[in-house]
Every structure is written in C-alpha cells, then in structure tokens.
CSV table of C-alpha atoms in Angstrom, one decimal:
chain,number,residue,atom,x,y,z
K,1,MET,CA,5.0,-27.7,-25.6
K,2,ARG,CA,7.2,-24.7,-26.4
K,3,VAL,CA,6.0,-22.6,-29.3
K,4,ASP,CA,8.6,-21.2,-31.7
K,5,LEU,CA,7.6,-17.6,-32.0
K,6,SER,CA,10.2,-16.7,-34.6
K,7,ASN,CA,7.8,-17.9,-37.4
K,8,ILE,CA,4.7,-16.4,-36.1
K,9,THR,CA,3.6,-13.1,-37.5
K,10,ASP,CA,0.1,-13.1,-36.1
K,11,GLU,CA,0.1,-10.0,-33.8
K,12,ALA,CA,-3.0,-11.1,-32.0
K,13,TYR,CA,-1.2,-14.2,-30.9
K,14,LEU,CA,1.9,-12.3,-30.0
K,15,VAL,CA,-0.2,-9.9,-27.9
K,16,LYS,CA,-1.7,-12.8,-26.1
K,17,CYS,CA,1.7,-14.2,-25.4
K,18,CYS,CA,2.9,-10.8,-24.2
K,19,LYS,CA,0.0,-10.6,-21.8
K,20,ASN,CA,1.4,-13.8,-20.3
K,21,ASN,CA,4.9,-12.1,-20.1
K,22,GLU,CA,6.4,-14.4,-22.7
K,23,PRO,CA,9.9,-12.9,-23.3
K,24,ALA,CA,10.1,-14.4,-26.8
K,25,ALA,CA,6.9,-12.6,-27.8
K,26,GLN,CA,8.0,-9.4,-26.2
K,27,HIS,CA,11.3,-9.6,-28.1
K,28,PHE,CA,9.5,-10.3,-31.3
K,29,LEU,CA,7.3,-7.2,-31.0
K,30,TYR,CA,10.3,-5.1,-29.8
K,31,ASN,CA,12.3,-6.1,-32.9
K,32,LYS,CA,9.4,-5.4,-35.1
K,33,TYR,CA,8.8,-1.8,-33.9
K,34,VAL,CA,11.9,-0.6,-32.2
K,35,GLU,CA,13.3,1.3,-35.2
K,36,ASP,CA,10.1,3.1,-36.0
K,37,MET,CA,9.7,4.0,-32.4
K,38,MET,CA,13.3,5.2,-32.0
K,39,ILE,CA,12.8,7.5,-35.0
K,40,LEU,CA,9.6,8.8,-33.5
K,41,CYS,CA,11.4,9.5,-30.2
K,42,LEU,CA,14.2,11.3,-32.0
K,43,ARG,CA,11.6,13.5,-33.7
K,44,TYR,CA,10.4,14.7,-30.3
K,45,VAL,CA,13.5,14.4,-28.2
K,46,PRO,CA,16.6,15.7,-30.0
K,47,ASP,CA,19.2,14.3,-27.5
K,48,ALA,CA,20.0,10.7,-28.5
K,49,GLU,CA,20.5,9.5,-24.9
K,50,ASP,CA,17.3,11.1,-23.8
K,51,ALA,CA,15.5,9.6,-26.7
K,52,LYS,CA,16.8,6.1,-25.8
K,53,GLU,CA,15.5,6.6,-22.3
K,54,VAL,CA,12.1,7.6,-23.6
K,55,LEU,CA,12.1,4.6,-25.9
K,56,MET,CA,12.9,2.3,-22.9
K,57,ASP,CA,10.1,3.9,-20.8
K,58,GLY,CA,7.7,3.6,-23.7
K,59,PHE,CA,8.4,-0.1,-24.3
K,60,LEU,CA,8.2,-0.8,-20.6
K,61,SER,CA,4.9,0.9,-20.3
K,62,PHE,CA,3.7,-0.9,-23.5
K,63,PHE,CA,4.5,-4.4,-22.1
K,64,LYS,CA,3.5,-3.7,-18.5
K,65,ASN,CA,0.1,-2.3,-19.6
K,66,MET,CA,-0.5,-5.0,-22.2
K,67,GLU,CA,-3.4,-6.3,-20.2
K,68,GLN,CA,-5.4,-3.1,-20.9
K,69,PHE,CA,-4.8,-3.5,-24.7
K,70,SER,CA,-7.4,-5.2,-26.8
K,71,TYR,CA,-6.2,-6.2,-30.3
K,72,GLN,CA,-8.4,-4.6,-33.0
K,73,GLY,CA,-6.8,-5.7,-36.2
K,74,ALA,CA,-3.7,-5.0,-38.2
K,75,GLY,CA,-2.0,-1.8,-37.2
K,76,SER,CA,-3.6,-1.5,-33.8
K,77,VAL,CA,-0.5,-2.6,-32.0
K,78,LYS,CA,1.7,0.0,-33.7
K,79,ALA,CA,-0.9,2.7,-33.2
K,80,TRP,CA,-1.2,1.9,-29.5
K,81,LEU,CA,2.6,1.8,-29.2
K,82,LYS,CA,3.0,5.1,-31.0
K,83,LYS,CA,0.5,6.7,-28.6
K,84,ILE,CA,2.4,5.4,-25.6
K,85,MET,CA,5.7,6.7,-27.1
K,86,VAL,CA,4.3,10.1,-27.8
K,87,ASN,CA,3.0,10.4,-24.3
K,88,CYS,CA,6.4,9.3,-23.0
K,89,CYS,CA,8.1,12.0,-25.2
K,90,LEU,CA,5.6,14.5,-23.8
K,91,MET,CA,6.4,13.5,-20.3
K,92,ASN,CA,10.1,13.8,-21.0
K,93,LEU,CA,9.7,17.3,-22.4
K,94,ARG,CA,7.6,18.3,-19.5
K,95,LYS,CA,10.3,17.2,-17.1
K,96,ARG,CA,12.7,19.4,-19.0
K,97,LYS,CA,10.2,22.3,-18.5
K,98,MET,CA,9.1,22.7,-22.2
K,99,THR,CA,8.0,26.2,-23.0
K,100,PHE,CA,5.8,27.5,-25.7
K,101,ALA,CA,7.7,30.5,-27.1
K,102,GLY,CA,5.6,33.4,-28.2
K,103,SER,CA,2.4,31.7,-27.1
K,104,GLY,CA,0.8,35.0,-25.9
K,105,ASP,CA,0.3,36.6,-29.2
K,106,LEU,CA,-3.2,36.8,-30.6
K,107,VAL,CA,-2.6,36.8,-34.3
K,108,GLN,CA,-5.1,34.6,-36.2
K,109,TYR,CA,-3.4,31.6,-37.9
K,110,GLU,CA,-4.8,29.5,-40.7
K,111,ASP,CA,-5.6,26.0,-39.6
K,112,THR,CA,-5.3,24.5,-43.1
K,113,ALA,CA,-1.5,24.1,-43.5
K,114,THR,CA,-0.4,20.6,-43.0
K,115,GLY,CA,3.2,21.3,-42.4
K,116,GLU,CA,4.2,19.0,-45.2
K,117,ASP,CA,4.8,21.8,-47.7
K,118,VAL,CA,7.7,23.2,-45.8
K,119,LEU,CA,9.5,19.8,-45.7
K,120,ASP,CA,8.8,19.0,-49.3
K,121,ASN,CA,11.6,17.2,-51.1
K,122,LEU,CA,13.6,16.7,-48.0
K,123,ALA,CA,15.1,13.4,-47.2
K,124,ALA,CA,14.3,11.8,-43.8
K,125,LYS,CA,17.7,12.6,-42.4
K,126,ASP,CA,17.2,16.3,-43.3
K,127,ILE,CA,13.7,16.4,-42.0
K,128,MET,CA,15.0,15.0,-38.7
K,129,LYS,CA,17.8,17.5,-38.5
K,130,GLN,CA,15.4,20.4,-39.1
K,131,LEU,CA,12.9,19.1,-36.6
K,132,GLN,CA,15.6,18.7,-33.9
K,133,GLN,CA,16.7,22.3,-34.3
K,134,LEU,CA,13.2,23.7,-33.5
K,135,PRO,CA,12.4,24.9,-30.0
K,136,ASP,CA,10.6,22.3,-27.8
K,137,GLY,CA,7.2,23.8,-28.1
K,138,TYR,CA,7.3,24.4,-31.8
K,139,ARG,CA,8.6,20.9,-32.4
K,140,MET,CA,6.0,19.3,-30.1
K,141,VAL,CA,3.1,20.9,-31.8
K,142,PHE,CA,4.5,20.5,-35.3
K,143,ASN,CA,5.0,16.7,-34.7
K,144,LEU,CA,1.6,16.2,-33.2
K,145,TYR,CA,0.0,18.1,-36.1
K,146,ALA,CA,2.0,17.0,-39.1
K,147,PHE,CA,3.0,13.4,-38.1
K,148,GLU,CA,0.3,12.3,-35.6
K,149,GLY,CA,-2.5,14.0,-37.4
K,150,LEU,CA,-4.0,15.7,-34.3
K,151,ASN,CA,-6.0,18.8,-34.7
K,152,HIS,CA,-5.5,22.0,-32.7
K,153,ARG,CA,-8.2,21.1,-30.2
K,154,GLU,CA,-6.7,17.7,-29.5
K,155,ILE,CA,-3.2,19.2,-29.3
K,156,ALA,CA,-4.5,21.9,-26.9
K,157,GLU,CA,-6.0,19.2,-24.7
K,158,LEU,CA,-3.0,17.0,-24.7
K,159,LEU,CA,-0.5,19.8,-24.0
K,160,GLN,CA,-2.9,21.7,-21.7
K,161,ILE,CA,-2.6,24.9,-23.7
K,162,THR,CA,-5.1,26.9,-25.6
K,163,GLU,CA,-6.0,26.2,-29.3
K,164,GLY,CA,-4.6,29.6,-30.1
K,165,THR,CA,-1.2,28.7,-28.6
K,166,SER,CA,-1.2,25.5,-30.6
K,167,LYS,CA,-1.9,27.4,-33.8
K,168,SER,CA,0.7,30.0,-33.1
K,169,GLN,CA,3.3,27.3,-32.2
K,170,LEU,CA,2.6,25.5,-35.5
K,171,HIS,CA,2.8,28.7,-37.5
K,172,ARG,CA,6.1,29.7,-36.0
K,173,ALA,CA,7.5,26.3,-36.4
K,174,ARG,CA,6.6,26.3,-40.1
K,175,ALA,CA,8.0,29.8,-40.5
K,176,MET,CA,11.2,28.8,-38.9
K,177,LEU,CA,11.5,25.6,-40.9
K,178,LYS,CA,10.9,27.5,-44.2
K,179,GLU,CA,13.5,30.1,-43.3
K,180,ARG,CA,16.1,27.5,-42.3
K,181,ILE,CA,15.4,25.3,-45.3
K,182,GLY,CA,15.6,28.3,-47.6
K,183,GLU,CA,18.9,29.3,-46.1
K,184,THR,CA,20.2,25.8,-46.5
K,185,ARG,CA,19.2,25.7,-50.1
K,186,VAL,CA,20.7,29.0,-50.9
K,187,ASN,CA,23.9,28.1,-49.1
K,188,GLY,CA,23.9,24.6,-50.4
F,1,MET,CA,4.1,10.3,-56.9
F,2,LYS,CA,5.0,12.5,-54.0
F,3,LYS,CA,5.2,10.7,-50.7
F,4,SER,CA,3.7,12.0,-47.5
F,5,LEU,CA,5.9,13.2,-44.6
F,6,ASN,CA,4.9,10.2,-42.6
F,7,GLU,CA,5.7,7.8,-45.4
F,8,ARG,CA,9.1,9.3,-45.8
F,9,MET,CA,9.8,9.0,-42.1
F,10,ASP,CA,8.4,5.5,-42.0
F,11,GLU,CA,10.7,4.4,-44.8
F,12,ALA,CA,13.7,6.0,-43.2
F,13,SER,CA,16.3,3.7,-41.8
F,14,LEU,CA,17.4,4.1,-38.2
F,15,LYS,CA,20.9,3.2,-39.3
F,16,GLU,CA,21.0,6.3,-41.4
F,17,LEU,CA,19.5,8.5,-38.7
F,18,MET,CA,21.3,7.1,-35.7
F,19,PRO,CA,24.1,4.7,-36.8
F,20,ASP,CA,25.3,3.9,-33.2
F,21,PHE,CA,21.9,2.6,-32.0
F,22,ASP,CA,22.4,-0.9,-30.7
F,23,LYS,CA,19.1,-2.7,-30.8
F,24,GLY,CA,20.4,-5.7,-28.9
F,25,ALA,CA,21.9,-3.8,-26.1
F,26,GLU,CA,18.7,-1.8,-25.6
F,27,TRP,CA,16.7,-5.0,-25.6
F,28,ALA,CA,19.0,-6.5,-23.0
F,29,LYS,CA,18.3,-3.4,-20.7
F,30,LEU,CA,14.6,-3.6,-21.4
F,31,SER,CA,14.3,-7.3,-20.8
F,32,ALA,CA,16.1,-6.9,-17.5
F,33,LYS,CA,13.6,-4.4,-16.5
F,34,LEU,CA,10.7,-6.4,-17.8
F,35,GLN,CA,11.5,-9.5,-15.7
F,36,PRO,CA,12.1,-8.1,-12.2
F,37,ALA,CA,9.2,-10.0,-10.6
F,38,LYS,CA,10.6,-13.3,-11.7
F,39,ARG,CA,14.1,-12.3,-10.7
F,40,ARG,CA,12.8,-11.2,-7.3
F,41,LYS,CA,11.3,-14.6,-6.7
F,42,VAL,CA,14.6,-16.2,-7.6
F,43,LEU,CA,16.5,-13.8,-5.4
F,44,THR,CA,14.1,-14.6,-2.5
F,45,TRP,CA,14.9,-18.3,-2.9
F,46,GLN,CA,18.5,-17.6,-3.2
F,47,ARG,CA,18.4,-15.5,-0.1
F,48,ALA,CA,16.6,-18.2,1.8
F,49,ALA,CA,19.1,-20.8,0.7
F,50,ALA,CA,22.0,-18.5,1.6
F,51,VAL,CA,20.5,-17.9,5.1
F,52,LEU,CA,20.0,-21.6,5.6
F,53,LEU,CA,23.6,-22.3,4.5
F,54,LEU,CA,24.9,-19.6,6.8
F,55,VAL,CA,22.9,-21.0,9.8
F,56,ALA,CA,24.2,-24.5,9.0
F,57,ALA,CA,27.8,-23.3,8.7
F,58,ALA,CA,27.6,-21.2,11.9
F,59,SER,CA,26.1,-24.1,13.8
F,60,PHE,CA,28.7,-26.5,12.5
F,61,PHE,CA,31.6,-24.2,13.6
F,62,LEU,CA,29.8,-23.8,17.0
F,63,LEU,CA,29.7,-27.5,17.4
F,64,LEU,CA,33.4,-27.8,16.4
F,65,ALA,CA,34.3,-25.0,18.9
F,66,THR,CA,32.3,-26.7,21.6
F,67,GLY,CA,34.2,-30.0,21.1
F,68,ASN,CA,37.7,-28.6,20.5
F,69,LYS,CA,38.2,-25.6,22.8
F,70,PRO,CA,41.9,-24.9,23.3
F,71,GLU,CA,43.5,-25.5,26.6
F,72,ASN,CA,42.7,-22.7,28.8
F,73,ALA,CA,41.5,-23.9,32.2
F,74,THR,CA,44.6,-23.0,34.2
F,75,MET,CA,43.7,-19.4,33.9
F,76,ALA,CA,40.6,-17.3,33.5
F,77,ALA,CA,39.1,-17.4,30.1
F,78,ASP,CA,40.5,-14.8,27.8
F,79,ALA,CA,38.3,-12.0,26.5
F,80,GLN,CA,37.5,-13.8,23.2
F,81,ALA,CA,36.4,-16.9,25.0
F,82,ARG,CA,34.3,-14.9,27.4
F,83,ASN,CA,32.5,-13.2,24.5
F,84,TRP,CA,32.1,-16.5,22.7
F,85,ALA,CA,30.7,-18.1,25.8
F,86,SER,CA,28.3,-15.4,26.7
F,87,ASP,CA,27.1,-15.3,23.1
F,88,MET,CA,26.6,-19.0,23.2
F,89,MET,CA,24.5,-19.0,26.3
F,90,GLN,CA,22.0,-16.6,24.8
F,91,PRO,CA,19.8,-18.9,22.8
F,92,VAL,CA,16.2,-19.5,23.7
F,93,PRO,CA,15.7,-22.6,25.9
F,94,ALA,CA,14.8,-25.4,23.6
F,95,MET,CA,13.7,-28.3,25.6
F,96,SER,CA,12.4,-27.5,29.0
F,97,SER,CA,11.2,-24.5,30.9
F,98,PRO,CA,13.5,-22.9,33.5
F,99,GLU,CA,13.1,-24.3,36.9
F,100,ALA,CA,13.5,-22.3,40.1
F,101,GLN,CA,14.8,-23.0,43.5
F,102,ILE,CA,14.9,-20.8,46.5
F,103,ASN,CA,18.3,-20.1,47.9
F,104,SER,CA,19.3,-19.2,51.4
F,105,THR,CA,18.9,-15.5,50.8
F,106,GLY,CA,15.5,-16.0,49.4
F,107,GLN,CA,16.5,-15.4,45.8
F,108,GLU,CA,15.4,-17.5,42.9
F,109,ALA,CA,17.9,-19.5,40.8
F,110,SER,CA,17.1,-21.0,37.4
F,111,THR,CA,18.0,-23.9,35.3
F,112,ALA,CA,17.7,-24.0,31.5
F,113,GLU,CA,18.8,-26.2,28.7
F,114,TYR,CA,19.9,-25.2,25.3
F,115,VAL,CA,20.5,-27.3,22.2
F,116,THR,CA,23.8,-25.9,21.1
F,117,GLY,CA,25.0,-28.2,18.3
F,118,VAL,CA,24.4,-27.9,14.7
F,119,THR,CA,23.6,-31.5,14.5
F,120,ALA,CA,20.8,-31.1,16.9
F,121,SER,CA,18.5,-31.2,14.0
F,122,VAL,CA,14.8,-31.3,14.3
F,123,ALA,CA,14.8,-35.0,13.9
F,124,SER,CA,17.2,-35.6,16.7
F,125,VAL,CA,15.5,-33.4,19.3
F,126,PRO,CA,12.7,-35.9,20.2
F,127,GLN,CA,15.4,-38.5,20.7
F,128,LEU,CA,17.1,-36.2,23.1
F,129,GLN,CA,14.0,-36.0,25.2
F,130,HIS,CA,14.3,-39.7,26.0
F,131,ASN,CA,17.5,-38.8,27.8
F,132,GLU,CA,16.5,-37.6,31.1
F,133,SER,CA,17.8,-34.7,33.0
F,134,HIS,CA,19.5,-36.0,36.2
F,135,ARG,CA,20.4,-34.0,39.2
F,136,THR,CA,23.7,-34.1,40.9
F,137,LYS,CA,23.8,-36.3,44.0
F,138,GLU,CA,25.5,-33.6,46.0
F,139,PHE,CA,24.2,-30.1,46.6
F,140,VAL,CA,26.5,-27.6,45.1
F,141,CYS,CA,26.9,-24.4,47.0
F,142,ASN,CA,28.1,-21.1,45.6
F,143,GLY,CA,30.4,-19.9,48.2
F,144,THR,CA,31.6,-16.9,46.1
F,145,PRO,CA,30.1,-13.4,46.5
F,146,CYS,CA,29.0,-13.4,42.8
F,147,PRO,CA,26.2,-15.2,41.0
F,148,LEU,CA,27.5,-18.1,38.8
F,149,GLU,CA,26.1,-19.8,35.8
F,150,ILE,CA,27.3,-23.3,35.3
F,151,CYS,CA,26.7,-24.8,31.9
F,152,ILE,CA,27.3,-28.5,31.3
F,153,ILE,CA,27.8,-29.1,27.6
F,154,GLN,CA,27.3,-32.6,26.5
F,155,THR,CA,27.0,-34.5,23.3
F,156,ILE,CA,24.4,-37.2,23.0
F,157,TYR,CA,25.1,-40.1,20.6
F,158,CYS,CA,22.0,-42.1,19.7
F,159,LYS,CA,21.7,-45.0,17.4
F,160,ASN,CA,20.8,-44.0,13.9
F,161,GLN,CA,20.9,-40.4,14.8
F,162,GLN,CA,23.4,-37.6,14.3
F,163,PRO,CA,25.2,-36.6,17.5
F,164,ALA,CA,23.6,-33.6,19.1
F,165,ALA,CA,25.2,-31.1,21.6
F,166,ILE,CA,23.1,-29.9,24.4
F,167,ALA,CA,23.9,-27.4,27.2
F,168,THR,CA,22.2,-27.6,30.6
F,169,CYS,CA,22.7,-24.4,32.5
F,170,ASN,CA,22.2,-23.8,36.2
F,171,THR,CA,22.5,-20.4,37.9
F,172,LEU,CA,23.5,-20.2,41.5
F,173,GLU,CA,23.2,-17.1,43.5
F,174,PRO,CA,25.7,-16.3,46.3
F,175,ASP,CA,25.3,-18.8,49.2
F,176,GLN,CA,22.7,-20.8,47.2
F,177,ALA,CA,23.0,-24.5,47.3
F,178,ARG,CA,21.3,-26.8,44.8
F,179,GLN,CA,21.5,-30.0,42.8
F,180,LEU,CA,22.7,-29.2,39.3
F,181,LYS,CA,21.0,-30.7,36.3
F,182,TYR,CA,22.7,-32.6,33.5
F,183,LYS,CA,21.8,-35.1,30.9
F,184,ALA,CA,22.2,-38.9,31.2
F,185,PRO,CA,21.1,-41.9,29.2
F,186,ASN,CA,17.6,-43.0,30.1
F,187,GLY,CA,18.0,-46.3,31.9
F,188,ALA,CA,20.1,-49.4,31.1
F,189,GLY,CA,18.5,-50.2,27.8
F,190,ALA,CA,19.1,-46.7,26.5
F,191,GLN,CA,20.2,-46.4,22.9
F,192,CYS,CA,22.2,-43.3,23.6
F,193,ASN,CA,25.5,-42.4,25.1
F,194,VAL,CA,26.2,-39.0,26.6
F,195,THR,CA,29.7,-37.5,26.9
F,196,VAL,CA,30.7,-34.3,28.8
F,197,ASP,CA,32.5,-32.0,26.4
F,198,GLU,CA,32.7,-28.8,28.3
F,199,ILE,CA,31.7,-27.1,31.5
F,200,ARG,CA,31.5,-23.3,31.6
F,201,ILE,CA,31.4,-21.4,34.8
F,202,LYS,CA,30.4,-17.8,34.2
F,203,ARG,CA,30.3,-14.8,36.5
F,204,VAL,CA,26.9,-13.5,35.5
F,205,THR,CA,27.6,-9.9,36.3
F,206,THR,CA,30.9,-9.6,34.4
F,207,GLY,CA,30.4,-12.3,31.8
F,208,GLU,CA,33.9,-13.7,32.6
F,209,THR,CA,33.9,-17.4,32.0
F,210,ILE,CA,36.1,-20.3,32.9
F,211,VAL,CA,35.9,-23.0,30.3
F,212,LEU,CA,36.9,-26.6,31.2
F,213,ASN,CA,37.2,-29.1,28.4
F,214,ALA,CA,39.1,-32.4,27.9
F,215,HIS,CA,42.4,-30.6,27.6
F,216,SER,CA,42.1,-28.0,30.3
F,217,LYS,CA,44.5,-27.9,33.2
F,218,PRO,CA,44.7,-28.5,36.1
F,219,SER,CA,41.1,-29.8,35.9
F,220,THR,CA,39.3,-31.2,32.9
F,221,ALA,CA,35.6,-31.0,32.4
F,222,GLN,CA,35.3,-34.7,33.2
F,223,ASP,CA,37.1,-34.1,36.5
F,224,LEU,CA,34.7,-31.4,37.5
F,225,PHE,CA,31.7,-33.4,36.2
F,226,ASN,CA,32.8,-36.4,38.3
F,227,CYS,CA,33.1,-34.1,41.2
F,228,ILE,CA,29.7,-32.4,41.0
F,229,THR,CA,27.9,-35.7,40.2
F,230,GLY,CA,29.5,-37.2,43.3
F,231,LYS,CA,31.3,-39.9,41.4
F,232,GLU,CA,34.6,-38.9,43.0
F,233,LYS,CA,35.8,-37.2,46.0
F,234,CYS,CA,37.5,-34.0,44.8
F,235,ASP,CA,39.3,-30.9,45.7
F,236,LEU,CA,40.2,-29.1,42.6
F,237,LEU,CA,40.9,-25.7,41.1
F,238,ALA,CA,38.5,-25.1,38.3
F,239,GLY,CA,40.3,-21.9,37.2
F,240,ILE,CA,40.9,-18.3,38.1
F,241,PHE,CA,38.6,-15.3,37.5
F,242,GLU,CA,40.5,-12.1,36.7
F,243,SER,CA,37.9,-9.9,38.4
F,244,ASP,CA,35.1,-10.2,40.9
F,245,CYS,CA,31.5,-9.3,40.4
F,246,ASN,CA,32.2,-5.6,40.8
F,247,ASN,CA,34.8,-5.9,38.1
F,248,GLN,CA,37.6,-5.4,40.5
F,249,GLN,CA,40.8,-6.6,39.1
F,250,THR,CA,41.7,-9.1,41.8
F,251,ASN,CA,42.4,-12.7,40.8
F,252,ARG,CA,40.1,-15.1,42.4
F,253,GLY,CA,40.6,-18.8,42.1
F,254,LEU,CA,37.5,-20.9,41.9
F,255,LYS,CA,38.0,-23.9,44.1
F,256,ILE,CA,35.6,-26.7,44.3
F,257,ASP,CA,35.6,-29.5,46.9
F,258,ASN,CA,33.2,-32.0,48.3
F,259,ASN,CA,35.4,-33.2,51.1
F,260,CYS,CA,33.0,-32.1,53.8
F,261,GLY,CA,29.9,-33.5,52.2
F,262,SER,CA,28.4,-30.7,50.1
F,263,LEU,CA,30.4,-29.4,47.2
F,264,ILE,CA,31.4,-25.9,47.7
F,265,MET,CA,32.7,-23.4,45.1
F,266,GLN,CA,34.7,-20.7,46.6
C-alpha cells in the first residue's frame, strides 16, 4: 500500500522512509528545511550561486548518509542537517583558500562577547548584508561563534587554527561590524 | 522582548533575503542526483534492449541481403560486395567444427558452417541439425593459383519453424581437390526444405568475392550448385576476378566444368 506522506509530520517516520530512499519523504524533509538551510548557506557563502551549490551538496550528503543518522527526538534532524551544511560551507571556503586575516597577532581578546550586541536591532536582511561583507575568516568564526554556539576551542579544532586565532578573528569581525553598522546609522 | 540573533535569522524569510531562489528547480536538480542508482539500472536495461534490437535489425538486414543480392555475377564483385562478403564470413562457426582434408601439395583445407540468418533463432538451430551435411558427388578441384573459399548459403524451411539461413564454407588450396559440403534435407520423410540462395567464391588472399544468386548472369547460384553437386553436366563461367592472389590487376575468369569427370575451377 502506498502511504501518503503529505499528511505525515512524524520526523522519525520520515527519516525511516528516507533511509529506504523514498523520494516523497526526501521531498518532504527538503521542503521543510530548505529555506532555513539556504539562509544558513548564505551566511557563510556570500555568492548566491556558490551558496546554492553548497545547499545541494549538503542535502545530497544528508540523504546519502541517512543510514548513519539515528533519530533522537524533535529537532535532531534539523540539528544534524545544520551540522552537515556548516561542514559543506567550510569545505567550500577551504576550496576557495579561506584565509584568516591578522591571525598572527598576540593581543588577548575577551571570550565573553557573544557577537549579538553588534547586530542589535538589525533586521535579518541587514544582518545578512553585514555578514556577507566580512572577510572569509572573520565571517566563518563569527558565524560559528554567534550562530552555531561553538566555543573557541571547538572552532579552533574545526578550522584547524589556534584558539588565539579564533578569538582574534571574532574580535576583528565584531570591530568591523560595529564600525560598518555605525557608519550606516550615521549615513542613514 | 529582545529576540536573539538566531531567532531573528530563523524567522527571516528566504523570499526577502533571496527573492530569486526557486525551491522547485533546486529540488528537481537534487532529486536527479539522488536517484542515479535507479536510473543506472533503467539505463542498463535500456542499453541491453537497444543492443538486442540492434542485433535483431542487423541480422534481419543481413538475411534480406543474403536473399536479394543485386545482379552482379557477370563481373567480379564490386568493392562493397567484397567487403560485405568478407565481413559476413567472419562469424564463429556455429554448428560443426572445421574439417580438414589434405590436398595434393600437402596443405590442409577446411570446411566450416555459419548460421547467417537472423531467423536462425536459438529454437531453430536444433532443427537445422537434423538436416545433414552432404558432400558433392564430384571432387571439385581448384585449378587456380590462389586459395578459394566457396560458401554455399542456403535457407532451410522447416515445418512450424522460422526459416533459417546457413552458410557452409569450404576452402580449397591451389591444386586441391575435394568434395564440398552443403546442406540437404535429412531423408525422404524430412520436414524441411532447403533452397540455395547464394554461392560466394572468395579469393582468400585478396578478399575479392564473386557472388552468385538467383539473378546473376551468366550463371545463377542454382546453376553452379547443380554443377558442383553433379546434378547436371556443366561448363559455366562463374564470374571474373579483377585481380589475382598477388593483387595484380589482371582479369581472370573463373570457369567451372565437369565435362571430364572432376569439376575443375580455373
């Protein structure tokens, strides 16, 4: 008997169907998460075409590795998909030879700033615009820290940089954002 | 209440951030990449079906060509016919292993049979085996300086079976004499009829081939068949080779006669 997946919201069941390569289930999960994932990709990869490529690679990886995923309650699918997308973004930036500007300096940076303060009161569209103007290294670290909630040790491991570099990149990113937002407000 | 950065981004609409994003088009691309394994299976079947169709069509045209060769016996076969003939004679022997005879110069000669028609389907091959290979009554002597391959192409019509074309090929070295093999119905109660469609005489070294069929002049395939099987006394010109075995451009008529007992090709 053919199951109508359009009325099913149970992710556990959808995951099971996806493990059996059911296109209807795959389509359902794709529709559910594609917009969020595209926004995530755009945060990391400013070029729209590149971001679409990353999105495609991410979903492909998500569906092809579905066997390895074990459903652990509400939100686990999205969390896993986000992790895959972030990795794909990282790979894309590595391909483009992402650099960490000013990573050599030894100034001590506070680890307490969340990054939110600089983007206070900005709408999503403006946040995106500001993020996309940051250099690759700044943007990567800022995203991982402020949006994905990783700490500097985790970021350092993921990006294969030192914790100091991670901190300096975040600091510089925040400084640059502050400056640009300030300019915009003054000019606006 | 102030919303977190994540909340603000989660609530953002992609339409606002990227108005030209086409969800459907991206899904189409993605689903095409997601199902390659299934498509590959389908393609494999499609390829297999296409190959079968091609083989069937090629065999069908080969059978047609075997039965309806244009008149060309008064002269040596043209280049196209030669190529066609030499291609046709390449298949692996299908029914019996080559036989050998020792000629006067001590060289071996061989005989082989080839199922040539499309309609010689798997089902009809066992039926063909009930039709015995006969040998010509007369010894045929190759009096030319070049090795010759003589292929007798026949169609076997059996009751409740599709007609099947079969070629029986005999190679004669210079000065070699032997009885040629051909197919004939097996006994009086045989359920099959055999017709002679074509006889091809090929100069082995050059590939040049004389093709005799029902329309060829001055001799037809049936004329030559009657001659070599000893049904009729004969003195006929089978055709003219344009070159000899050294590829020398000297026309050489191939005469066959059995007036003096043995049938001599010269």
